PDB file of C-alpha atoms in Angstrom:
ATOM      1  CA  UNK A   1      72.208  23.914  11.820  1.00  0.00           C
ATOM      2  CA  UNK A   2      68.702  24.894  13.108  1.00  0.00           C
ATOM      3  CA  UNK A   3      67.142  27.567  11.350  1.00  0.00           C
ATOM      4  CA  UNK A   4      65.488  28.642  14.584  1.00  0.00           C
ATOM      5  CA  UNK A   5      67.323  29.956  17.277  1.00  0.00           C
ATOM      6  CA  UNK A   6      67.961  28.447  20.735  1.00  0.00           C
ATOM      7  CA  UNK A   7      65.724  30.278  23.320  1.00  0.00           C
ATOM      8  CA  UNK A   8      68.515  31.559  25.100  1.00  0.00           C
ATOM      9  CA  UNK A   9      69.547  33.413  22.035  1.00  0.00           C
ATOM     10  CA  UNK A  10      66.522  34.906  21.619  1.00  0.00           C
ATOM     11  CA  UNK A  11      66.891  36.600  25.537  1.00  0.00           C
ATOM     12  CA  UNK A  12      70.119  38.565  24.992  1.00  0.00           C
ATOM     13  CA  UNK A  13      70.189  39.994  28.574  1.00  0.00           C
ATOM     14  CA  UNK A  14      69.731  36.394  30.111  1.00  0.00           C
ATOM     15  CA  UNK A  15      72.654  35.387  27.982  1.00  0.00           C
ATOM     16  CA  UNK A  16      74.233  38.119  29.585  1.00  0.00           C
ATOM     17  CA  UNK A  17      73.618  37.162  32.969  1.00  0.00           C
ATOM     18  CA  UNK A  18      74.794  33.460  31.877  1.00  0.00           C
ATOM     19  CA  UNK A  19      78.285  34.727  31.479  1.00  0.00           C
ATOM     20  CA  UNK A  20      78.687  37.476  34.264  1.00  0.00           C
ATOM     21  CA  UNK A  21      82.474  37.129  35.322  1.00  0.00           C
ATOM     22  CA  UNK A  22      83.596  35.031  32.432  1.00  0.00           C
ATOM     23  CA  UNK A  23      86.369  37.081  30.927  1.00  0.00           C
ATOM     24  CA  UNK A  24      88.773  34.221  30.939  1.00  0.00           C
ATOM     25  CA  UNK A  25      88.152  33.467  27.149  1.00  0.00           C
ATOM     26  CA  UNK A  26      87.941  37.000  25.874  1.00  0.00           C
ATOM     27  CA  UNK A  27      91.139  37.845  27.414  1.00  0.00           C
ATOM     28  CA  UNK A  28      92.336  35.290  25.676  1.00  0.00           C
ATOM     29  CA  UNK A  29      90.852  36.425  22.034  1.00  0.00           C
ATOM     30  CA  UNK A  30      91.719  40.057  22.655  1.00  0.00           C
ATOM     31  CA  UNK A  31      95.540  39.566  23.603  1.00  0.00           C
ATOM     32  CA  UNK A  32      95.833  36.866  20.990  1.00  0.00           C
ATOM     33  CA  UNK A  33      94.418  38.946  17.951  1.00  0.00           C
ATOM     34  CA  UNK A  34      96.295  41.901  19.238  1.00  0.00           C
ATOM     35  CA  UNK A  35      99.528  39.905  19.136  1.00  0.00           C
ATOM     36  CA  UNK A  36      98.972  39.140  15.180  1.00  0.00           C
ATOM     37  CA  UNK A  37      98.653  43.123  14.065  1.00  0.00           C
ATOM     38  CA  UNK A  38      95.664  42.963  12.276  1.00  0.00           C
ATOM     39  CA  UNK A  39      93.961  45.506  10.202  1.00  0.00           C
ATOM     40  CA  UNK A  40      91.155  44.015   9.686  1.00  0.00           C
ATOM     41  CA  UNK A  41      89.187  41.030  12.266  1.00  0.00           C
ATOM     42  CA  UNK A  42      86.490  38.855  11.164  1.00  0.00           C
ATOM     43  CA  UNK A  43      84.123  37.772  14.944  1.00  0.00           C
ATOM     44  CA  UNK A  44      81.893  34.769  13.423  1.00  0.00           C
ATOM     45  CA  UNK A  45      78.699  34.340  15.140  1.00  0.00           C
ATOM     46  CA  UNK A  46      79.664  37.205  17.321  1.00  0.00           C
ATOM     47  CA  UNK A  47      76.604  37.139  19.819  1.00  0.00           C
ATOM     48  CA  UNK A  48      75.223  40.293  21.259  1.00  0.00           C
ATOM     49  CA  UNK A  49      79.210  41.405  21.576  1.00  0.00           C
ATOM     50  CA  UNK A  50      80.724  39.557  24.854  1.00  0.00           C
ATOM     51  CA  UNK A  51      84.217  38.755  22.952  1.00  0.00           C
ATOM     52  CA  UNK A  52      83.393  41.805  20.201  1.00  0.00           C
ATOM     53  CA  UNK A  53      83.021  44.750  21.762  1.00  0.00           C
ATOM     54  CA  UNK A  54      86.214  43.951  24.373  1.00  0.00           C
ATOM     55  CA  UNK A  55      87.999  43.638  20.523  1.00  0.00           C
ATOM     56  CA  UNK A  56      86.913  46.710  19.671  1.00  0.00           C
ATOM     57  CA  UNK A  57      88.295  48.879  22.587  1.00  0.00           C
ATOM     58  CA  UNK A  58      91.901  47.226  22.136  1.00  0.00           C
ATOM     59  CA  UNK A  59      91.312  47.551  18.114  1.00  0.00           C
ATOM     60  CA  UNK A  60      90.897  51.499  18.627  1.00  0.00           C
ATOM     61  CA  UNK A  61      94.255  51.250  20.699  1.00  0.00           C
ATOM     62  CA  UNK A  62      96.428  49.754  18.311  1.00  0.00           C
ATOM     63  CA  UNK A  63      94.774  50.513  14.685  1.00  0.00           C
ATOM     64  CA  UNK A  64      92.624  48.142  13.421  1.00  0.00           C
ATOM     65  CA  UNK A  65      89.067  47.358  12.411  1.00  0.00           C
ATOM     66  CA  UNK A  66      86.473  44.849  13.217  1.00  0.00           C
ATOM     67  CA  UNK A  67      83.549  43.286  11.486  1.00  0.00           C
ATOM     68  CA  UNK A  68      81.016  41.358  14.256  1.00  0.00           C
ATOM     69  CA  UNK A  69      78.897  38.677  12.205  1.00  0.00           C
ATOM     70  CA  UNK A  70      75.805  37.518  13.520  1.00  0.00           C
ATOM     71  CA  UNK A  71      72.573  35.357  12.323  1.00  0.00           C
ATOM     72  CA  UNK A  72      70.272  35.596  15.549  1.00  0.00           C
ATOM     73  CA  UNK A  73      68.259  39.042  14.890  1.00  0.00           C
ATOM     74  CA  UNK A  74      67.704  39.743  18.657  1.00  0.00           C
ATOM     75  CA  UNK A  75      71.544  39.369  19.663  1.00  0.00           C
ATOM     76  CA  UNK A  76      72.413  41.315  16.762  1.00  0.00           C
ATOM     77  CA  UNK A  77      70.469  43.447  17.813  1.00  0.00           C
ATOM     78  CA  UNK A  78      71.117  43.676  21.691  1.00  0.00           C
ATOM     79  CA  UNK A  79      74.904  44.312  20.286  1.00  0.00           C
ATOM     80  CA  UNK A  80      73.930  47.145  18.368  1.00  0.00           C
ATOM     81  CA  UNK A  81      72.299  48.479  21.680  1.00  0.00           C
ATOM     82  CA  UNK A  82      75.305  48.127  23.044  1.00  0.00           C
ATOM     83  CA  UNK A  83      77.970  49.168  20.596  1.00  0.00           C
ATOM     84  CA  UNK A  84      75.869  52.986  20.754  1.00  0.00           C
ATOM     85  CA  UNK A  85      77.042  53.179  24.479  1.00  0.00           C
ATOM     86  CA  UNK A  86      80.676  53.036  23.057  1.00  0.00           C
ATOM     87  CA  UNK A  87      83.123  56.458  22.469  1.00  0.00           C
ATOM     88  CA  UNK A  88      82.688  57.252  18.903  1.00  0.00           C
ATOM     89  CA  UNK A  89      86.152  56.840  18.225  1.00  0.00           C
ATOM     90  CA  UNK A  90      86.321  53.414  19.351  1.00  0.00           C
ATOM     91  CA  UNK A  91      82.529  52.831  17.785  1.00  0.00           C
ATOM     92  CA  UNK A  92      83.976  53.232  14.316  1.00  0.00           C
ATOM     93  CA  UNK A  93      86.428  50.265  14.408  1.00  0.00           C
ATOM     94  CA  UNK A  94      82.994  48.367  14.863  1.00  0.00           C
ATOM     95  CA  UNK A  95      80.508  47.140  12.034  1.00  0.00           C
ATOM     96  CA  UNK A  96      78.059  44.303  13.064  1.00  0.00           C
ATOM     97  CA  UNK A  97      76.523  42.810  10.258  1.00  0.00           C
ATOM     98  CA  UNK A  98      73.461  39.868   9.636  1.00  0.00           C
ATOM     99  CA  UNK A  99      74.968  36.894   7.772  1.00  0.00           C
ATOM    100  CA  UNK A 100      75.139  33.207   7.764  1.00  0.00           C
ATOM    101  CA  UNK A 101      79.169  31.893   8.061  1.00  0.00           C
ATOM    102  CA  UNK A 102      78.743  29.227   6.023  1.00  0.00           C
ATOM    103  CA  UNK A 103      77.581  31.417   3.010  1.00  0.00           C
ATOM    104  CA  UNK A 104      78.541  34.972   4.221  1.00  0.00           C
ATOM    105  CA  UNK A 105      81.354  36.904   1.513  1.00  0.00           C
ATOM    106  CA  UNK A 106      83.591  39.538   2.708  1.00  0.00           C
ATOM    107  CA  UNK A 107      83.943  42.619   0.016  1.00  0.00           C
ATOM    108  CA  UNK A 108      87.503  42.887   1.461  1.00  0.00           C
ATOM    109  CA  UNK A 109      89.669  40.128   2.966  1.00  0.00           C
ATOM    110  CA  UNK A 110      90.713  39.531   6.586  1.00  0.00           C
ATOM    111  CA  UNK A 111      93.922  39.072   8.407  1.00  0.00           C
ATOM    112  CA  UNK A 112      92.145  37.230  11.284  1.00  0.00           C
ATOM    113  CA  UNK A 113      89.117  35.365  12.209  1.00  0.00           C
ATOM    114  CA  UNK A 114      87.998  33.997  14.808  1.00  0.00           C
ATOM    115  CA  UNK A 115      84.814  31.896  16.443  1.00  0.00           C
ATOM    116  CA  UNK A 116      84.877  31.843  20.545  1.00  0.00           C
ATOM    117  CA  UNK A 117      82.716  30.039  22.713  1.00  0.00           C
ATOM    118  CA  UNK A 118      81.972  26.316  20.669  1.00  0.00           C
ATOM    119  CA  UNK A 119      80.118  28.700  18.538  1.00  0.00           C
ATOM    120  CA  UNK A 120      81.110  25.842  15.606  1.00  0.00           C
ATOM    121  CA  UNK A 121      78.949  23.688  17.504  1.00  0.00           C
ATOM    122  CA  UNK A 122      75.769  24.772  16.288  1.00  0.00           C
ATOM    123  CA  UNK A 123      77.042  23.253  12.596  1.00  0.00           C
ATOM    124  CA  UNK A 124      75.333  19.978  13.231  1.00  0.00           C
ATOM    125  CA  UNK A 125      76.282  18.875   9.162  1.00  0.00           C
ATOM    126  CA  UNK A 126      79.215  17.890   7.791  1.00  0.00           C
ATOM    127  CA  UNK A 127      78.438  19.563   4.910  1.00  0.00           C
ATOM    128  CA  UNK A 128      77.811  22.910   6.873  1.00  0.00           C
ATOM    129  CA  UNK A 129      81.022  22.234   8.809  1.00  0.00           C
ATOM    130  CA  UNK A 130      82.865  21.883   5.447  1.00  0.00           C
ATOM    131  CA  UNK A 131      80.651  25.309   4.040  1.00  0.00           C
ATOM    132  CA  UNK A 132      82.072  27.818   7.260  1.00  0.00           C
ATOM    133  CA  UNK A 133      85.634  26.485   6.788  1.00  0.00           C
ATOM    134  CA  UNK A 134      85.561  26.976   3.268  1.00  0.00           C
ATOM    135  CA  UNK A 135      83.920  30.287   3.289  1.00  0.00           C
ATOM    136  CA  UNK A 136      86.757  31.706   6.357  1.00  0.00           C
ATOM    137  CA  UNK A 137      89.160  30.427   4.094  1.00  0.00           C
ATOM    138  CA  UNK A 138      88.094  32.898   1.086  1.00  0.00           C
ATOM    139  CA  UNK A 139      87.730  35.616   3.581  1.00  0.00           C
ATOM    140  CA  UNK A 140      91.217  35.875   4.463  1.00  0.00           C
ATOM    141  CA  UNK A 141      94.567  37.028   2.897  1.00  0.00           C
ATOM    142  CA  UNK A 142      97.195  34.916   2.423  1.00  0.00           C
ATOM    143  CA  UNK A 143      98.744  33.563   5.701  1.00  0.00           C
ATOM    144  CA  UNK A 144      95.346  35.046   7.394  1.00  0.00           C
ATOM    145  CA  UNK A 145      94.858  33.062  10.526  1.00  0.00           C
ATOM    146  CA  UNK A 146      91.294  31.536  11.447  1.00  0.00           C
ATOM    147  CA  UNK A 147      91.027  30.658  15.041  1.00  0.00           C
ATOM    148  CA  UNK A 148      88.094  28.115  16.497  1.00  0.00           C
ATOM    149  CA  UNK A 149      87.241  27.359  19.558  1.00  0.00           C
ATOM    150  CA  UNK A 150      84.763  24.184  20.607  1.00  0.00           C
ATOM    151  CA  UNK A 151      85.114  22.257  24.177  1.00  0.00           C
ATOM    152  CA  UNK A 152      86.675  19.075  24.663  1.00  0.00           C
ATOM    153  CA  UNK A 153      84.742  16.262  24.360  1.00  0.00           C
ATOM    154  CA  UNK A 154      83.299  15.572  28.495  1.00  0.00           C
ATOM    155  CA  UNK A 155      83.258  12.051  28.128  1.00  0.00           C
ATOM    156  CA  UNK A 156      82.541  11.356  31.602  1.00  0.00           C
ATOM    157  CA  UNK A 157      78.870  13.020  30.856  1.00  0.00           C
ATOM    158  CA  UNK A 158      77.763  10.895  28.302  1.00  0.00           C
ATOM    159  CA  UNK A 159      77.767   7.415  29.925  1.00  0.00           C
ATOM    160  CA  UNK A 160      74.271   7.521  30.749  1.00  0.00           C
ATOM    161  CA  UNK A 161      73.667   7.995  27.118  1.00  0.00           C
ATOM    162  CA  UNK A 162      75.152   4.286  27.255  1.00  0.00           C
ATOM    163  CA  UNK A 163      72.879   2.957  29.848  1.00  0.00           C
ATOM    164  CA  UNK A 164      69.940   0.728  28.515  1.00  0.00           C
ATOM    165  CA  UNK A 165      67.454   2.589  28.717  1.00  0.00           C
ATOM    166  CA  UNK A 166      69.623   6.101  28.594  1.00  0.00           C
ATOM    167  CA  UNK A 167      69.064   8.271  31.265  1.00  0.00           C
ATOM    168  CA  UNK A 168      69.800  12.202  31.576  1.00  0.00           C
ATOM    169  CA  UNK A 169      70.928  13.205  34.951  1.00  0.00           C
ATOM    170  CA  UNK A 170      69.797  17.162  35.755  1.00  0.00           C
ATOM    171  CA  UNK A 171      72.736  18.393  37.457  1.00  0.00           C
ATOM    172  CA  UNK A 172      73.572  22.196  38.610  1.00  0.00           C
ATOM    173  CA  UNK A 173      76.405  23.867  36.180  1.00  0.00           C
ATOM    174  CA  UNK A 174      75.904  28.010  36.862  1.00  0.00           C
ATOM    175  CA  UNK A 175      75.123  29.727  39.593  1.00  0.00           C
ATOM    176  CA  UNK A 176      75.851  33.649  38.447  1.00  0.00           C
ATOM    177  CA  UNK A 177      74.728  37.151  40.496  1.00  0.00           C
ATOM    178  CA  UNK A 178      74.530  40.358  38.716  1.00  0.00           C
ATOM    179  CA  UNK A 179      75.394  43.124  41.324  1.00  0.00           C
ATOM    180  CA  UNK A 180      74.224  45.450  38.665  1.00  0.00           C
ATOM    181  CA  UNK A 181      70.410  44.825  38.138  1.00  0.00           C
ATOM    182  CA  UNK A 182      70.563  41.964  41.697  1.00  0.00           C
ATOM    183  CA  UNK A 183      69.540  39.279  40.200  1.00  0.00           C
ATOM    184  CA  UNK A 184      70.628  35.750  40.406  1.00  0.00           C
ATOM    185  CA  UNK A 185      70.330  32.903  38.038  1.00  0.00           C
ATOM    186  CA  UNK A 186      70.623  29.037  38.296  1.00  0.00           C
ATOM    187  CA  UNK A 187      71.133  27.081  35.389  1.00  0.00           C
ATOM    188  CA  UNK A 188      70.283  23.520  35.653  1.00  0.00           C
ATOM    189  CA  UNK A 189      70.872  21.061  32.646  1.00  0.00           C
ATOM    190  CA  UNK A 190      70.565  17.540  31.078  1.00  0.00           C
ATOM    191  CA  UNK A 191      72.833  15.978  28.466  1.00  0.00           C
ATOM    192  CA  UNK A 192      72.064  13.060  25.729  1.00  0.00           C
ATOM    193  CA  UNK A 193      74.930  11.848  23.930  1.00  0.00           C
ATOM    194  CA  UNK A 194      74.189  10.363  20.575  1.00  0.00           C
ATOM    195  CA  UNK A 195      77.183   8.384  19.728  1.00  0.00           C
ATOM    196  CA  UNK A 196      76.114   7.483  15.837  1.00  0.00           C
ATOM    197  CA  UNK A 197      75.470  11.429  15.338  1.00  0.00           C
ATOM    198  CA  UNK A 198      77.883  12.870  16.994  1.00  0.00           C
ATOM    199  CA  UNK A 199      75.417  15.289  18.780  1.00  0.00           C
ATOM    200  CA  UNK A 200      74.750  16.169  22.111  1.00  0.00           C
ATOM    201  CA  UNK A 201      70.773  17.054  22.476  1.00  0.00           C
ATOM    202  CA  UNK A 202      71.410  19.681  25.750  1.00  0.00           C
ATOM    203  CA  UNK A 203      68.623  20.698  27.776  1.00  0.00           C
ATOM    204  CA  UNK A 204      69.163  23.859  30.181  1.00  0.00           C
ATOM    205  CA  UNK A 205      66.652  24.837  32.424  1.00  0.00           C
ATOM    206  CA  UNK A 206      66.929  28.952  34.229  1.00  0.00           C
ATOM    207  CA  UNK A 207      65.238  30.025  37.677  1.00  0.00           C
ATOM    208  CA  UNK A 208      65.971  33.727  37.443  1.00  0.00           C
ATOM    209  CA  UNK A 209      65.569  35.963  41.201  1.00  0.00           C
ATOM    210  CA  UNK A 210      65.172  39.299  41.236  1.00  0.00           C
ATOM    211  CA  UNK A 211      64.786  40.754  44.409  1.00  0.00           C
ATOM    212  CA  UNK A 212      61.358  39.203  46.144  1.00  0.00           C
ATOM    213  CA  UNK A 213      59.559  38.730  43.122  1.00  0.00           C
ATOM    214  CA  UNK A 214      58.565  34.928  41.515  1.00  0.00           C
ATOM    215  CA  UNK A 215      61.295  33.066  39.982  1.00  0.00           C
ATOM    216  CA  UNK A 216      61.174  33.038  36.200  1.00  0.00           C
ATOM    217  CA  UNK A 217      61.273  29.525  35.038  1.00  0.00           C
ATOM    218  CA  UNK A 218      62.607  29.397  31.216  1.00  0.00           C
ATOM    219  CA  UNK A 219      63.718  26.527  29.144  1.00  0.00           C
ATOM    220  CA  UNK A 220      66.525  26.160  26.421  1.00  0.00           C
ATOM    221  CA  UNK A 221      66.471  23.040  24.423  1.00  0.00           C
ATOM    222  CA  UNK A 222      69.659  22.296  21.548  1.00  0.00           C
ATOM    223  CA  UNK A 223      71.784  19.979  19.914  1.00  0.00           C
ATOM    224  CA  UNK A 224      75.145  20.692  19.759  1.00  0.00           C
ATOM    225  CA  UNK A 225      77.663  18.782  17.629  1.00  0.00           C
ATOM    226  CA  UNK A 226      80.800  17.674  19.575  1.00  0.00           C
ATOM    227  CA  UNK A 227      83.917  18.144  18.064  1.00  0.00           C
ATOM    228  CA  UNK A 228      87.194  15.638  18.430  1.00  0.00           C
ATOM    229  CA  UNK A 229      90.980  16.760  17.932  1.00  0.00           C
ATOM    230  CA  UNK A 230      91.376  14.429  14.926  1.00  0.00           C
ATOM    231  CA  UNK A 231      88.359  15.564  12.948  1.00  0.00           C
ATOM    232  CA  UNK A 232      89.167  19.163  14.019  1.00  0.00           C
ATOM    233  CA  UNK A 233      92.422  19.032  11.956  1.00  0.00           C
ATOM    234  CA  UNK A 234      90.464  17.144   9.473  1.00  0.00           C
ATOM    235  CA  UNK A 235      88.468  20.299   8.907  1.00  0.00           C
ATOM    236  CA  UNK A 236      91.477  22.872   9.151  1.00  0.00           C
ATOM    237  CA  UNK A 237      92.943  20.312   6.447  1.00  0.00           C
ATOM    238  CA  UNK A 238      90.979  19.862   4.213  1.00  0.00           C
ATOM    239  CA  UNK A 239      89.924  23.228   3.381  1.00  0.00           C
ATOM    240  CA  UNK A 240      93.326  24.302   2.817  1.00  0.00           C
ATOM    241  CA  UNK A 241      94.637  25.270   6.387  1.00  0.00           C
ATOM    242  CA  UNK A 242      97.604  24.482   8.028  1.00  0.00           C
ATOM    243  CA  UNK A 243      97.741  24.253  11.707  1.00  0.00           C
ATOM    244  CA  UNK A 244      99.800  26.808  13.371  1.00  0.00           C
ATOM    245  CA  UNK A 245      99.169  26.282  17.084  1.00  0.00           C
ATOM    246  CA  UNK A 246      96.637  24.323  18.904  1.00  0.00           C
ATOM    247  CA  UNK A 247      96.047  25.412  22.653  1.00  0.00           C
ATOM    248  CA  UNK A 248      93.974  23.914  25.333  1.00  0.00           C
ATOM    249  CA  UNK A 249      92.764  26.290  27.688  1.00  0.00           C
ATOM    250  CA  UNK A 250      92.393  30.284  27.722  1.00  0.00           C
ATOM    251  CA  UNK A 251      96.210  30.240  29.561  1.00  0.00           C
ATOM    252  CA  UNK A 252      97.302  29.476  25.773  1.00  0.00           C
ATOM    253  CA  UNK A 253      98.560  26.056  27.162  1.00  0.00           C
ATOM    254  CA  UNK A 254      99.348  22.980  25.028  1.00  0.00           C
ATOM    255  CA  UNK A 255      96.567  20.865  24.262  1.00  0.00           C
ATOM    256  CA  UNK A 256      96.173  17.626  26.400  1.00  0.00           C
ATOM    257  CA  UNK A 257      94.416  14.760  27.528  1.00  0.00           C
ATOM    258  CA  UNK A 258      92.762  17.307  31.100  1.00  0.00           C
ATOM    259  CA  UNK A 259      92.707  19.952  28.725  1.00  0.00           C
ATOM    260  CA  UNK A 260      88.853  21.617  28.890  1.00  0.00           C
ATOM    261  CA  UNK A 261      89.058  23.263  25.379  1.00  0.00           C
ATOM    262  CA  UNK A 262      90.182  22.749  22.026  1.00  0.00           C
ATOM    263  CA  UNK A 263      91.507  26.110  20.208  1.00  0.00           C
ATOM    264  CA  UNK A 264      93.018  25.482  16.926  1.00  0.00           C
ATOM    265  CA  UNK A 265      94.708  28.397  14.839  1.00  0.00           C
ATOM    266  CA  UNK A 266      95.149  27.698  11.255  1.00  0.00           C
ATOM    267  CA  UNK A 267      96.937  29.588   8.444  1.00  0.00           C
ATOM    268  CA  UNK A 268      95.833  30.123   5.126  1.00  0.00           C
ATOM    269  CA  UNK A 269      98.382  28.635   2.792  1.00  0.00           C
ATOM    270  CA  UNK A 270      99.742  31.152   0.120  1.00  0.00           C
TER     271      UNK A 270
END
């Protein structure tokens, strides 16, 4: 795991703009956790608040509290922006805190928690794979349920990793428009597969339009560590997990061979 940041991380509103009209997933994570009746939800790596704050408005519903844990100072941030446009009787079911989930202790257990959106894939180590499994197991209670989420492996993008010499195609993957502020971004992007690490070294490039003004031109370079179903119960495993349910798409369908994500829930033995 990269001490610094991706770029994109470090331009909360661009991330923002990245994900305009993708609810899909934190649909998903809100009717899911509200299903369990928590009192207490654990986001790791929870962003500037995309899947938290959503939480938070259905936590204030039902009764229950959650905790938003972030490492990247400027999303943290951007969600504490955010969180102070809330009511202030949904704002305190909210606390965002700074921590690291590999190392990060809880002062009071969890029923839940959960990691959307691959954020697992920025554990590039085993060792720091084995560290955030661990460490969500001690945060929760007995029969507490941690939830990941990672992609499935697109195989079909990495054979030109194979070619000799490898090539990286640039293809278009996001074409988003904010009615809000009117402005559109593409997001253009290159993959390397290395097959001996495991890692994907991702490359996305942004031209951002606002209105008649230049294009902004920004780059986001990171590796990304890509997850298989096997090794994914490997994890759950060995850190003392046993796997509940595994679904493979934000419908909550089974997980298949077509299936574009891999969403394991795993229960802390008692």
């Amino acid at each position: 795991m990269s001490d610094v940041p991706e770029a994109i991380y470090q331009r909360p509103r661009d991330y923002d703009l990245e994900h305009v009209g993708d609810t899909e997933d934190v649909n998903f994570f809100v009717d899911l956790v509200a299903g369990f009746k928590p009192k207490r939800v654990l986001e790791l790596a929870c962003g500037n608040g995309r899947v938290t704050l959503p939480l938070t408005e259905t936590a204030a519903k039902i009764g229950f509290d959650v905790v938003g844990l972030e490492l990247v100072p400027e999303m943290l941030d951007d969600a504490h922006q955010k969180c102070e446009t809330m009511r202030p009787e949904v704002r305190k079911h909210l606390l965002l805190l700074q921590g690291d989930m590999r190392t990060w202790q809880a002062d009071q257990p969890f029923e839940v928690i959960i990691t959307p959106c691959s954020s697992m894939c920025h554990l590039l180590e085993l060792d720091d794979q084995i560290a955030a499994w661990h460490q969500a197991y001690e945060n929760l209670v007995p029969g507490g349920r941690f939830i990941v989420d990672v992609t499935m492996p697109d195989l079909g993008s990495y054979v030109d990793s194979f070619r000799t010499p490898p090539r990286e195609i640039m293809e278009i993957d996001l074409d988003t428009f904010d009615e809000a502020t009117q402005t559109r971004m593409l997001r253009y992007k290159t993959t390397r597969y290395l097959a001996d690490k495991q890692c994907a070294h991702i490359r996305f490039l942004y031209d951002k339009y606002l209105g008649d003004a230049q294009p902004e031109h920004t780059l986001s370079d990171f590796e990304s560590h890509v997850y298989y179903p096997r090794e994914m119960e490997l994890l759950f495993r060995h850190t003392g997990f046993e796997i509940e349910k595994v679904y493979g798409d934000y419908r909550g369908r089974p997980l298949k061979p077509s299936s574009p994500q891999m969403i394991f829930c795993g229960v802390k033995s008692c």
